[in-house]
mmCIF file of C-alpha atoms and ligand atoms in Angstrom:
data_model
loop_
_atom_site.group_PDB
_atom_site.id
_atom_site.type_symbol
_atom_site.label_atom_id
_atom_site.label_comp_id
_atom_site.label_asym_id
_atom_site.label_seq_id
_atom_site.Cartn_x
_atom_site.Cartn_y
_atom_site.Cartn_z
ATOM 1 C CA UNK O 1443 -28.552 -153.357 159.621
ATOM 2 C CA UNK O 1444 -32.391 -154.635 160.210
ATOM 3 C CA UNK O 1445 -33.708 -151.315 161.695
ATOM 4 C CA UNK O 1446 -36.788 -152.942 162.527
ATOM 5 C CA UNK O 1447 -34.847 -155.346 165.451
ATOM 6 C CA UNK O 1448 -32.718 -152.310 166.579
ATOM 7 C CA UNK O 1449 -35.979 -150.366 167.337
ATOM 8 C CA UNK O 1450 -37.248 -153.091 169.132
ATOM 9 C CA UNK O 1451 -34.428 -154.073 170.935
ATOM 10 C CA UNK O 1452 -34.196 -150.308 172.434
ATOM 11 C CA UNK O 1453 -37.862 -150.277 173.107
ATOM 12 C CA UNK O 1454 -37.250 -153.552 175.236
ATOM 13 C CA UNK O 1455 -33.729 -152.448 176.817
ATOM 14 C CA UNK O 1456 -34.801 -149.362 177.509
ATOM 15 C CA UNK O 1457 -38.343 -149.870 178.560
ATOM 16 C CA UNK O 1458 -39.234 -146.891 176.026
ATOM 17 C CA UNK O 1459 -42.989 -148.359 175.108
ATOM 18 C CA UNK O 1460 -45.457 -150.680 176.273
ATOM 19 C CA UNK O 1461 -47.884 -152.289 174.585
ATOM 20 C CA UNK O 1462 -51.240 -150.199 176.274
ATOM 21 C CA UNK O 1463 -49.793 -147.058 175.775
ATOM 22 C CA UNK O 1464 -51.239 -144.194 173.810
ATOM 23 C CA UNK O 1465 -48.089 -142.995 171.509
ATOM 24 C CA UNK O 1466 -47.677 -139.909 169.759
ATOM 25 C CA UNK O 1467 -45.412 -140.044 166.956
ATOM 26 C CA UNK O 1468 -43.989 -136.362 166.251
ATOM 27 C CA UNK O 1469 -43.269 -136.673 162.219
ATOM 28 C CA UNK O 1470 -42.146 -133.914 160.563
ATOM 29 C CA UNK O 1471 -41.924 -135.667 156.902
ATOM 30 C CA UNK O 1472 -38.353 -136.138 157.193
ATOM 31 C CA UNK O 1473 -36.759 -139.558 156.618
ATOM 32 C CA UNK O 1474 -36.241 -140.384 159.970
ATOM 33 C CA UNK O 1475 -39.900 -139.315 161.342
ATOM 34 C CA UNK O 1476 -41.275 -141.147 158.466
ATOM 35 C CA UNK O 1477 -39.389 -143.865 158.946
ATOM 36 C CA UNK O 1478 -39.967 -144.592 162.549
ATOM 37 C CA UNK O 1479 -43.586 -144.163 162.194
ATOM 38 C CA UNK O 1480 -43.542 -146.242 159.609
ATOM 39 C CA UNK O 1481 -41.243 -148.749 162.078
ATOM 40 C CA UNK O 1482 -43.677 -148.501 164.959
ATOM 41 C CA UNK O 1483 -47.013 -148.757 162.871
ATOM 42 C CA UNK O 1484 -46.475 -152.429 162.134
ATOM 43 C CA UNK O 1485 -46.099 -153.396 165.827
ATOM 44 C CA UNK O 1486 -48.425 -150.760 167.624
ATOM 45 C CA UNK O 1487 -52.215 -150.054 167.331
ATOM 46 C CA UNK O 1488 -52.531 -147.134 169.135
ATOM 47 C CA UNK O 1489 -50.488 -144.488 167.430
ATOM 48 C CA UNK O 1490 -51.047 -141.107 166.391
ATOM 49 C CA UNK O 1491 -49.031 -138.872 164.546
ATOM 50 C CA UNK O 1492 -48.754 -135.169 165.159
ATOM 51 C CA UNK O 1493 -47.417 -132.810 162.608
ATOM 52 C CA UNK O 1494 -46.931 -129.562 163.784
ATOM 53 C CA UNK O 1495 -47.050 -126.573 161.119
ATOM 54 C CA UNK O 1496 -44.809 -124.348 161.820
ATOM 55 C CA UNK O 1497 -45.760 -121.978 158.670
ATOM 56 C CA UNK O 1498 -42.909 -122.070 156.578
ATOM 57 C CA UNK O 1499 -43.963 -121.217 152.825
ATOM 58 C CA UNK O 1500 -44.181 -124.294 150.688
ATOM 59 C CA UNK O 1501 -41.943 -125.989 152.774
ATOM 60 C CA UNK O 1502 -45.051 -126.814 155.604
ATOM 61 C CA UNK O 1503 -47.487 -127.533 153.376
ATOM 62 C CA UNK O 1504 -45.445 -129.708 151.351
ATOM 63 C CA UNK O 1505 -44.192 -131.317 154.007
ATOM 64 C CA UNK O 1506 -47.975 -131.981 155.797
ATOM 65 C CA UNK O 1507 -49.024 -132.997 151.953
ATOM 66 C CA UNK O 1508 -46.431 -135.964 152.342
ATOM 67 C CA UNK O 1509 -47.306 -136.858 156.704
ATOM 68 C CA UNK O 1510 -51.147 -136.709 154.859
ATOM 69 C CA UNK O 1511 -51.282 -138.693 152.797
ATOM 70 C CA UNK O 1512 -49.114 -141.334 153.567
ATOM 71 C CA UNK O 1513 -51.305 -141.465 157.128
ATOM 72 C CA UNK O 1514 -54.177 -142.007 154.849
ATOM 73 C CA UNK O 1515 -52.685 -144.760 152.974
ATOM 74 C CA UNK O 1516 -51.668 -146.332 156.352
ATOM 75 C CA UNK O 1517 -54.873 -145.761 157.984
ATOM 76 C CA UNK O 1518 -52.828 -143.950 160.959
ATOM 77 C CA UNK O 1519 -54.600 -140.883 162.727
ATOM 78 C CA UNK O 1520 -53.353 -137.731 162.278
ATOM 79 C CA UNK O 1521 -53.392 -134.647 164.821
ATOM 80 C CA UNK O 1522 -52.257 -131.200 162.727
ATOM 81 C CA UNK O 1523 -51.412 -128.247 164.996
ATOM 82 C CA UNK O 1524 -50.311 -124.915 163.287
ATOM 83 C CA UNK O 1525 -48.072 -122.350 165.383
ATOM 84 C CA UNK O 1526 -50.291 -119.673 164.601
ATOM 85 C CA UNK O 1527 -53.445 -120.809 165.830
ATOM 86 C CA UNK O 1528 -51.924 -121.567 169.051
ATOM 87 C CA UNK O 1529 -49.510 -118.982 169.217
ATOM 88 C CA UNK O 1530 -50.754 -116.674 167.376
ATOM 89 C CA UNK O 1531 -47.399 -115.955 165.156
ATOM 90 C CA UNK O 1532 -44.988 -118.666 162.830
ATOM 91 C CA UNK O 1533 -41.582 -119.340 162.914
ATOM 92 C CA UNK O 1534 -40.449 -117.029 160.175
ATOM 93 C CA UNK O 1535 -42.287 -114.143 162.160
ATOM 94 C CA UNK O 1536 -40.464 -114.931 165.086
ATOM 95 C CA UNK O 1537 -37.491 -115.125 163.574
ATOM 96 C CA UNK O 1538 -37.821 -111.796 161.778
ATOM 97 C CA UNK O 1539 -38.485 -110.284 165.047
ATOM 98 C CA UNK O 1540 -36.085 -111.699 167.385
ATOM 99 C CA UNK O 1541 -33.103 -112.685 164.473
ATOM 100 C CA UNK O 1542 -30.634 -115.251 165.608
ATOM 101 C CA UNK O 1543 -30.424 -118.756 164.669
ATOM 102 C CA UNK O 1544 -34.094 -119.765 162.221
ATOM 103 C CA UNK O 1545 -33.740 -123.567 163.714
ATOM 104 C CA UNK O 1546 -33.420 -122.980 167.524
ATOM 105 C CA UNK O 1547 -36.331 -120.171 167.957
ATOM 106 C CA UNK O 1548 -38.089 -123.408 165.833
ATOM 107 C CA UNK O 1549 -37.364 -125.794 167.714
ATOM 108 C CA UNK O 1550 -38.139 -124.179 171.083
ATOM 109 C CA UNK O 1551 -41.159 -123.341 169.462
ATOM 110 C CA UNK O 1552 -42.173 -126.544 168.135
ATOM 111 C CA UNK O 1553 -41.063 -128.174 171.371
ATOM 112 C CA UNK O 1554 -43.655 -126.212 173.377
ATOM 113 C CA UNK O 1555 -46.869 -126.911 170.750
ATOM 114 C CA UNK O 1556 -45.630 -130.431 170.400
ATOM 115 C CA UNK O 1557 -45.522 -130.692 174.477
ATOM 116 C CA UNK O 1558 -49.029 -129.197 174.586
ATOM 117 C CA UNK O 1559 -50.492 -131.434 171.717
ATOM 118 C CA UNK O 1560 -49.440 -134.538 173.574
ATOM 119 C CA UNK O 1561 -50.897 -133.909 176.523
ATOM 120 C CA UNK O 1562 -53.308 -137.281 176.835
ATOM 121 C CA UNK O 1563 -50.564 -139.686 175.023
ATOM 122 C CA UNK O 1564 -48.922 -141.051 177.273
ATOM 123 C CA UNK O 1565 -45.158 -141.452 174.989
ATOM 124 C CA UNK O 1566 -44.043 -138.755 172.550
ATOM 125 C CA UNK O 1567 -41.772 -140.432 170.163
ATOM 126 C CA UNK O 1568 -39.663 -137.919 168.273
ATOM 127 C CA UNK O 1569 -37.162 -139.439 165.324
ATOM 128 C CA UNK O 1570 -33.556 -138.714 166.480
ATOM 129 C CA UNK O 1571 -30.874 -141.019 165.409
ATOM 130 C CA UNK O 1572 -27.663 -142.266 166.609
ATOM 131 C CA UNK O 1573 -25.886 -139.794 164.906
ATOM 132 C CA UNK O 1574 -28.494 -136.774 166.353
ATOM 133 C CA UNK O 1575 -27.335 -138.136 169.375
ATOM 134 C CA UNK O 1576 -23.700 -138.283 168.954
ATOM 135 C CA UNK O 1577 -23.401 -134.896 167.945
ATOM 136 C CA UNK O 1578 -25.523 -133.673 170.871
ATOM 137 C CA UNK O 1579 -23.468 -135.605 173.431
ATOM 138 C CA UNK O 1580 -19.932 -133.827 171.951
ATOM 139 C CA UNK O 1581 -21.458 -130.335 171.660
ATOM 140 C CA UNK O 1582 -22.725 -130.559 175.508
ATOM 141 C CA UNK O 1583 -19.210 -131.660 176.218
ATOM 142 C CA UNK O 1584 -17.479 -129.207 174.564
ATOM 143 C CA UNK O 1585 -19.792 -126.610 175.949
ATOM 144 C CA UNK O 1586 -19.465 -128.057 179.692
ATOM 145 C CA UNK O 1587 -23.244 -128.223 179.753
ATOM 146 C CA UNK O 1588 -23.692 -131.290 182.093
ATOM 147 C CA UNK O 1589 -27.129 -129.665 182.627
ATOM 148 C CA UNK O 1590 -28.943 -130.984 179.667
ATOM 149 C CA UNK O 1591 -26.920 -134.588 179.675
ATOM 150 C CA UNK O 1592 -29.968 -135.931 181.056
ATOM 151 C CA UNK O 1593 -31.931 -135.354 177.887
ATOM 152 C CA UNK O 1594 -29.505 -136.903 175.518
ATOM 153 C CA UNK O 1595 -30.226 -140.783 176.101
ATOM 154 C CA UNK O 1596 -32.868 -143.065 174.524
ATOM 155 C CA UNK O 1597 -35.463 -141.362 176.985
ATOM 156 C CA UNK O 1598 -36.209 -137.271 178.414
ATOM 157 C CA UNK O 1599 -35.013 -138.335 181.309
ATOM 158 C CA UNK O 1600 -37.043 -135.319 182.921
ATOM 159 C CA UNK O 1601 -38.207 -135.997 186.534
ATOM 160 C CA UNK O 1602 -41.945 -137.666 185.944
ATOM 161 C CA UNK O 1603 -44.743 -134.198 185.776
ATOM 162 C CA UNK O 1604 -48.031 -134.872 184.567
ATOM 163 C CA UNK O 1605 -47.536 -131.741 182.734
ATOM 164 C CA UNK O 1606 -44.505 -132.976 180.434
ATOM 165 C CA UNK O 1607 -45.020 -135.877 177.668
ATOM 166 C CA UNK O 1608 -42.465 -138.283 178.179
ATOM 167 C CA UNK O 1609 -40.023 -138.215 175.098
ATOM 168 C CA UNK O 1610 -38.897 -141.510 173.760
ATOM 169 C CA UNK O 1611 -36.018 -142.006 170.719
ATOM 170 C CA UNK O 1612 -36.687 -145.192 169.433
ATOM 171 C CA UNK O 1613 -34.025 -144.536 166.705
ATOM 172 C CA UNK O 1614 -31.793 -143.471 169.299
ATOM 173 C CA UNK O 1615 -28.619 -146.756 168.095
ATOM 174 C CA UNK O 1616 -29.335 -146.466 164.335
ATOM 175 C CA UNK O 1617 -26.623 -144.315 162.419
ATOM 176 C CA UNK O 1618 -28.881 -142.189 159.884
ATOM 177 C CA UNK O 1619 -27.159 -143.721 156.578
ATOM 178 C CA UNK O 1620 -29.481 -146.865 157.913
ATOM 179 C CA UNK O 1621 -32.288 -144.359 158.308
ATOM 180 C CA UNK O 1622 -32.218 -143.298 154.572
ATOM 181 C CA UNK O 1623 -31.616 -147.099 153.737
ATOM 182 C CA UNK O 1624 -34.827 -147.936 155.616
ATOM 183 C CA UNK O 1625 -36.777 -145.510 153.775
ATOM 184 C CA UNK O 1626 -35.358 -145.217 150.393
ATOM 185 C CA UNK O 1627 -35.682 -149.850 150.372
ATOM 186 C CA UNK O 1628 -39.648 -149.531 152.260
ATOM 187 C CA UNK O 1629 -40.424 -146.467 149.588
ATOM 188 C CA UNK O 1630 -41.049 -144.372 151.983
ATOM 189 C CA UNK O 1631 -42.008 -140.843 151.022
ATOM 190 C CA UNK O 1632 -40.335 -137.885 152.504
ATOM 191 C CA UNK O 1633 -39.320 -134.513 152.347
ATOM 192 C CA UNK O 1634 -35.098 -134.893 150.860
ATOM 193 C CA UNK O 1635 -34.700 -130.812 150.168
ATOM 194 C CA UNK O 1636 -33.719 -128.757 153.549
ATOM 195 C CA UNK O 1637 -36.085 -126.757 155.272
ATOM 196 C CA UNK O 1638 -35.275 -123.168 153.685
ATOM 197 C CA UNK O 1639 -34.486 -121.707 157.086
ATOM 198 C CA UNK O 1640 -32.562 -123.960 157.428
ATOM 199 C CA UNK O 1641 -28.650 -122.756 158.857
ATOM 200 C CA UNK O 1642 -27.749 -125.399 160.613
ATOM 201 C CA UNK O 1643 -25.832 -123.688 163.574
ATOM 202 C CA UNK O 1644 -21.981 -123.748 162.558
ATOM 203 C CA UNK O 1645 -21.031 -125.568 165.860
ATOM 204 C CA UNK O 1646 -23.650 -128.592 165.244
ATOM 205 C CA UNK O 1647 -22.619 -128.292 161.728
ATOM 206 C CA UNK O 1648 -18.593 -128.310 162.669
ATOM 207 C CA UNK O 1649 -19.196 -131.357 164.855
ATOM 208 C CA UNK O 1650 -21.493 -133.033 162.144
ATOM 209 C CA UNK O 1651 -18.555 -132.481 159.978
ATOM 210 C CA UNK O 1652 -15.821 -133.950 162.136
ATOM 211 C CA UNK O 1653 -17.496 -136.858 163.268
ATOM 212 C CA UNK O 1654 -18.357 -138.100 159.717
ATOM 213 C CA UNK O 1655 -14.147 -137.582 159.322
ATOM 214 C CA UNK O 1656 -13.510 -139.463 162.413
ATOM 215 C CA UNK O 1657 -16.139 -142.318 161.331
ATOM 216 C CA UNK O 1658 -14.505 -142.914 158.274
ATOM 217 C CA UNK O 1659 -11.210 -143.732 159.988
ATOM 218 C CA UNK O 1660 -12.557 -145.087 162.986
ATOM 219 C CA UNK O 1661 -15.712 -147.393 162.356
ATOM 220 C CA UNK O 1662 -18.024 -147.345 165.077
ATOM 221 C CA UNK O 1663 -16.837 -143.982 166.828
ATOM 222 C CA UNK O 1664 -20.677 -142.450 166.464
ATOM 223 C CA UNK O 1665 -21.985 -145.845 168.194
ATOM 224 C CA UNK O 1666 -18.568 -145.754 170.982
ATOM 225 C CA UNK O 1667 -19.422 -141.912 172.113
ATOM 226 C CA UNK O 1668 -22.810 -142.982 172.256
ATOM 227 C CA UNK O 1669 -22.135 -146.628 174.822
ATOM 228 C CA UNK O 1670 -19.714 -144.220 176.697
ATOM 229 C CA UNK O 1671 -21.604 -141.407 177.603
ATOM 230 C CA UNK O 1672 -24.332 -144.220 178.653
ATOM 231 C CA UNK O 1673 -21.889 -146.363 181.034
ATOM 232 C CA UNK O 1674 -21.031 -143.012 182.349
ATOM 233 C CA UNK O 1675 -24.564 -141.968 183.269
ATOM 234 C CA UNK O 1676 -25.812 -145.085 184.196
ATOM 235 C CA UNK O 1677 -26.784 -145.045 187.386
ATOM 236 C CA UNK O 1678 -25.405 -141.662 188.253
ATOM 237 C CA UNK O 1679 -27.926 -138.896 189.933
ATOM 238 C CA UNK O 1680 -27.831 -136.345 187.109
ATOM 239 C CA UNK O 1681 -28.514 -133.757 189.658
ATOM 240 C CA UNK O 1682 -31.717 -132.908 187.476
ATOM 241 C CA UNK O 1683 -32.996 -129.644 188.618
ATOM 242 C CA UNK O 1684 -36.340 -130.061 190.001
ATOM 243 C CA UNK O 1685 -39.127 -129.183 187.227
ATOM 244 C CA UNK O 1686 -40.824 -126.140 188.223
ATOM 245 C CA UNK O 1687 -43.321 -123.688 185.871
ATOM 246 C CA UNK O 1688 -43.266 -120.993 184.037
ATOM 247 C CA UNK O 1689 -44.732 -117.594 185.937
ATOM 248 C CA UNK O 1690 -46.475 -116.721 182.278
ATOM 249 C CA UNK O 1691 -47.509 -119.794 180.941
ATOM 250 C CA UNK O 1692 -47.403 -122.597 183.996
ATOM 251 C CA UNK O 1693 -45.718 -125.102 181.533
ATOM 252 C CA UNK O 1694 -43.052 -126.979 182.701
ATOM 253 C CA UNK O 1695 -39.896 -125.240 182.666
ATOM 254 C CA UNK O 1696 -36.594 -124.917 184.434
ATOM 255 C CA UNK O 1697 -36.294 -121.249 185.068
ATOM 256 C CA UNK O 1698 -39.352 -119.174 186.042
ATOM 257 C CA UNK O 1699 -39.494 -118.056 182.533
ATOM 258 C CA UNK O 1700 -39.969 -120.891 180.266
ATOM 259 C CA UNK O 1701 -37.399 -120.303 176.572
ATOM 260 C CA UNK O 1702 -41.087 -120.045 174.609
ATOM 261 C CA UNK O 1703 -41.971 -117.099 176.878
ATOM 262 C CA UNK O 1704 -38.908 -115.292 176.476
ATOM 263 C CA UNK O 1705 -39.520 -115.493 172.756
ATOM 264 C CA UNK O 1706 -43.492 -114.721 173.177
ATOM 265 C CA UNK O 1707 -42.755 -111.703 175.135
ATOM 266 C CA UNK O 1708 -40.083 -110.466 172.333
ATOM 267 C CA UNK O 1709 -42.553 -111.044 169.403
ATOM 268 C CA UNK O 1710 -45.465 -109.574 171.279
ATOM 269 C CA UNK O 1711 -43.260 -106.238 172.220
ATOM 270 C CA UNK O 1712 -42.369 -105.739 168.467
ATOM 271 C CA UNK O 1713 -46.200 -106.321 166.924
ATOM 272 C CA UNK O 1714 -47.234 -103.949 169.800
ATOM 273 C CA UNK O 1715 -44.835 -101.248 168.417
ATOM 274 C CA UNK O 1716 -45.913 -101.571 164.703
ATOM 275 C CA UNK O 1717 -49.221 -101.801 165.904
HETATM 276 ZN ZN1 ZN N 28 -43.842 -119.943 179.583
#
């Protein structure tokens, strides 16, 4: 596959960049991050890419090492924003307060800095593949959760704020074997061991798993889920709930309290009562 004309051929069918805009690439070190910055650098001028440390021993600062200095090599800006200066608290202490799953209080987290960080840009371009997205079009099935369909195509799909970033998956029709071709054949450098936190949760993990299975018999079944579930909200009124704020924090949200508050509040209560 030449990953290079898929990206571009979703940018154009999709309308997910334009020439004059000001694009944020979030990279995180990982293959496909470092891959589509690496993609996007070539045919863009005006790209930045924001790293967001999310204080994970080792594993952040190796990981920033690697965004770093392959940036410098590049000559692309980088933007670093650490969850503890804005926050005040990591991801590992807010997982050892409120327990649960390590990579959703992280990625709630890190969706909230990376929201605020963009603020000015006018794309955020995150690095989910095909197969990111076939998994998260099955689990939203399988969990009835027609709510969040509207986030799982090649754009957020969010109602237009000037609050929220516009998310953009330039990746969004290349399988991630092709992802780790692209990087392993341009020498890309990246981060291969997983984050220590790391449990992937059992249902993404179970899906992962049976989808791979299914591929192997059926070639193409990733890419099929992914044209269906597009013919089948093309078009269609998603019945997106309006945007409205968060009664904390004012960011966009769509309850009153925005998932980062909820997990604020918890870690603020428990340093309160050690304090
Ligand atoms: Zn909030």
């Amino acid at each position: 596959m030449n990953v290079e004309s898929v990206v571009f051929e979703t940018i154009d069918k999709y309308n997910l960049l334009s020439e004059a805009d000001k694009i944020a690439v979030a990279v995180s070190g990982g293959k496909d991050s470092m891959s589509i910055l690496h993609v996007l650098s070539s045919k863009y001028n005006n790209i930045t890419a924001l790293f967001v440390d999310v204080g994970i021993e080792t594993f952040s600062d190796e990981s920033f090492e690697i965004v770093s200095s392959f940036c410098s090599s590049q000559g692309i800006p980088l933007k670093l924003v650490r969850l503890k200066d804005v926050l005040g608290f990591t991801t590992p202490e807010a997982v050892s307060v409120i327990g649960g799953k390590p990579c959703t209080t992280c990625s709630v987290l890190k969706r909230y800095v990376l929201n605020k960080s963009a603020r000015g840009f006018d794309k955020l371009v995150t690095g989910h593949n095909l197969d990111d997205a076939a998994e998260s079009i099955l689990m939203n099935i399988f969990k009835a959760n027609m709510s969040s369909l509207a986030s799982l195509g090649p754009s957020s799909g969010i109602m237009h704020d000037n609050k929220f970033v516009s998310r953009v998956k330039p990746l969004y029709f290349v399988p991630e074997k092709e992802v780790l071709h692209y990087a392993v054949n341009h020498k890309l450098p990246f981060v291969s061991h997983p984050c220590p936190l790391r449990g992937d949760s059992p249902f993404r993990y179970y899906v992962k798993q049976r989808l791979n299975a299914l591929e192997k018999d059926f070639p193409n079944v990733k890419r099929n889920i992914v044209n269906a579930f597009l013919k089948f909200i093309k078009g269609k009124s998603l019945n997106l709930k309006k945007l409205s704020y968060c009664k904390y924090c004012g960011e966009p949200s769509s309850s009153d309290i925005c998932n980062f508050c909820k997990i604020r509040l918890q870690v603020e209560r428990s340093l309160k009562n050690v304090r």
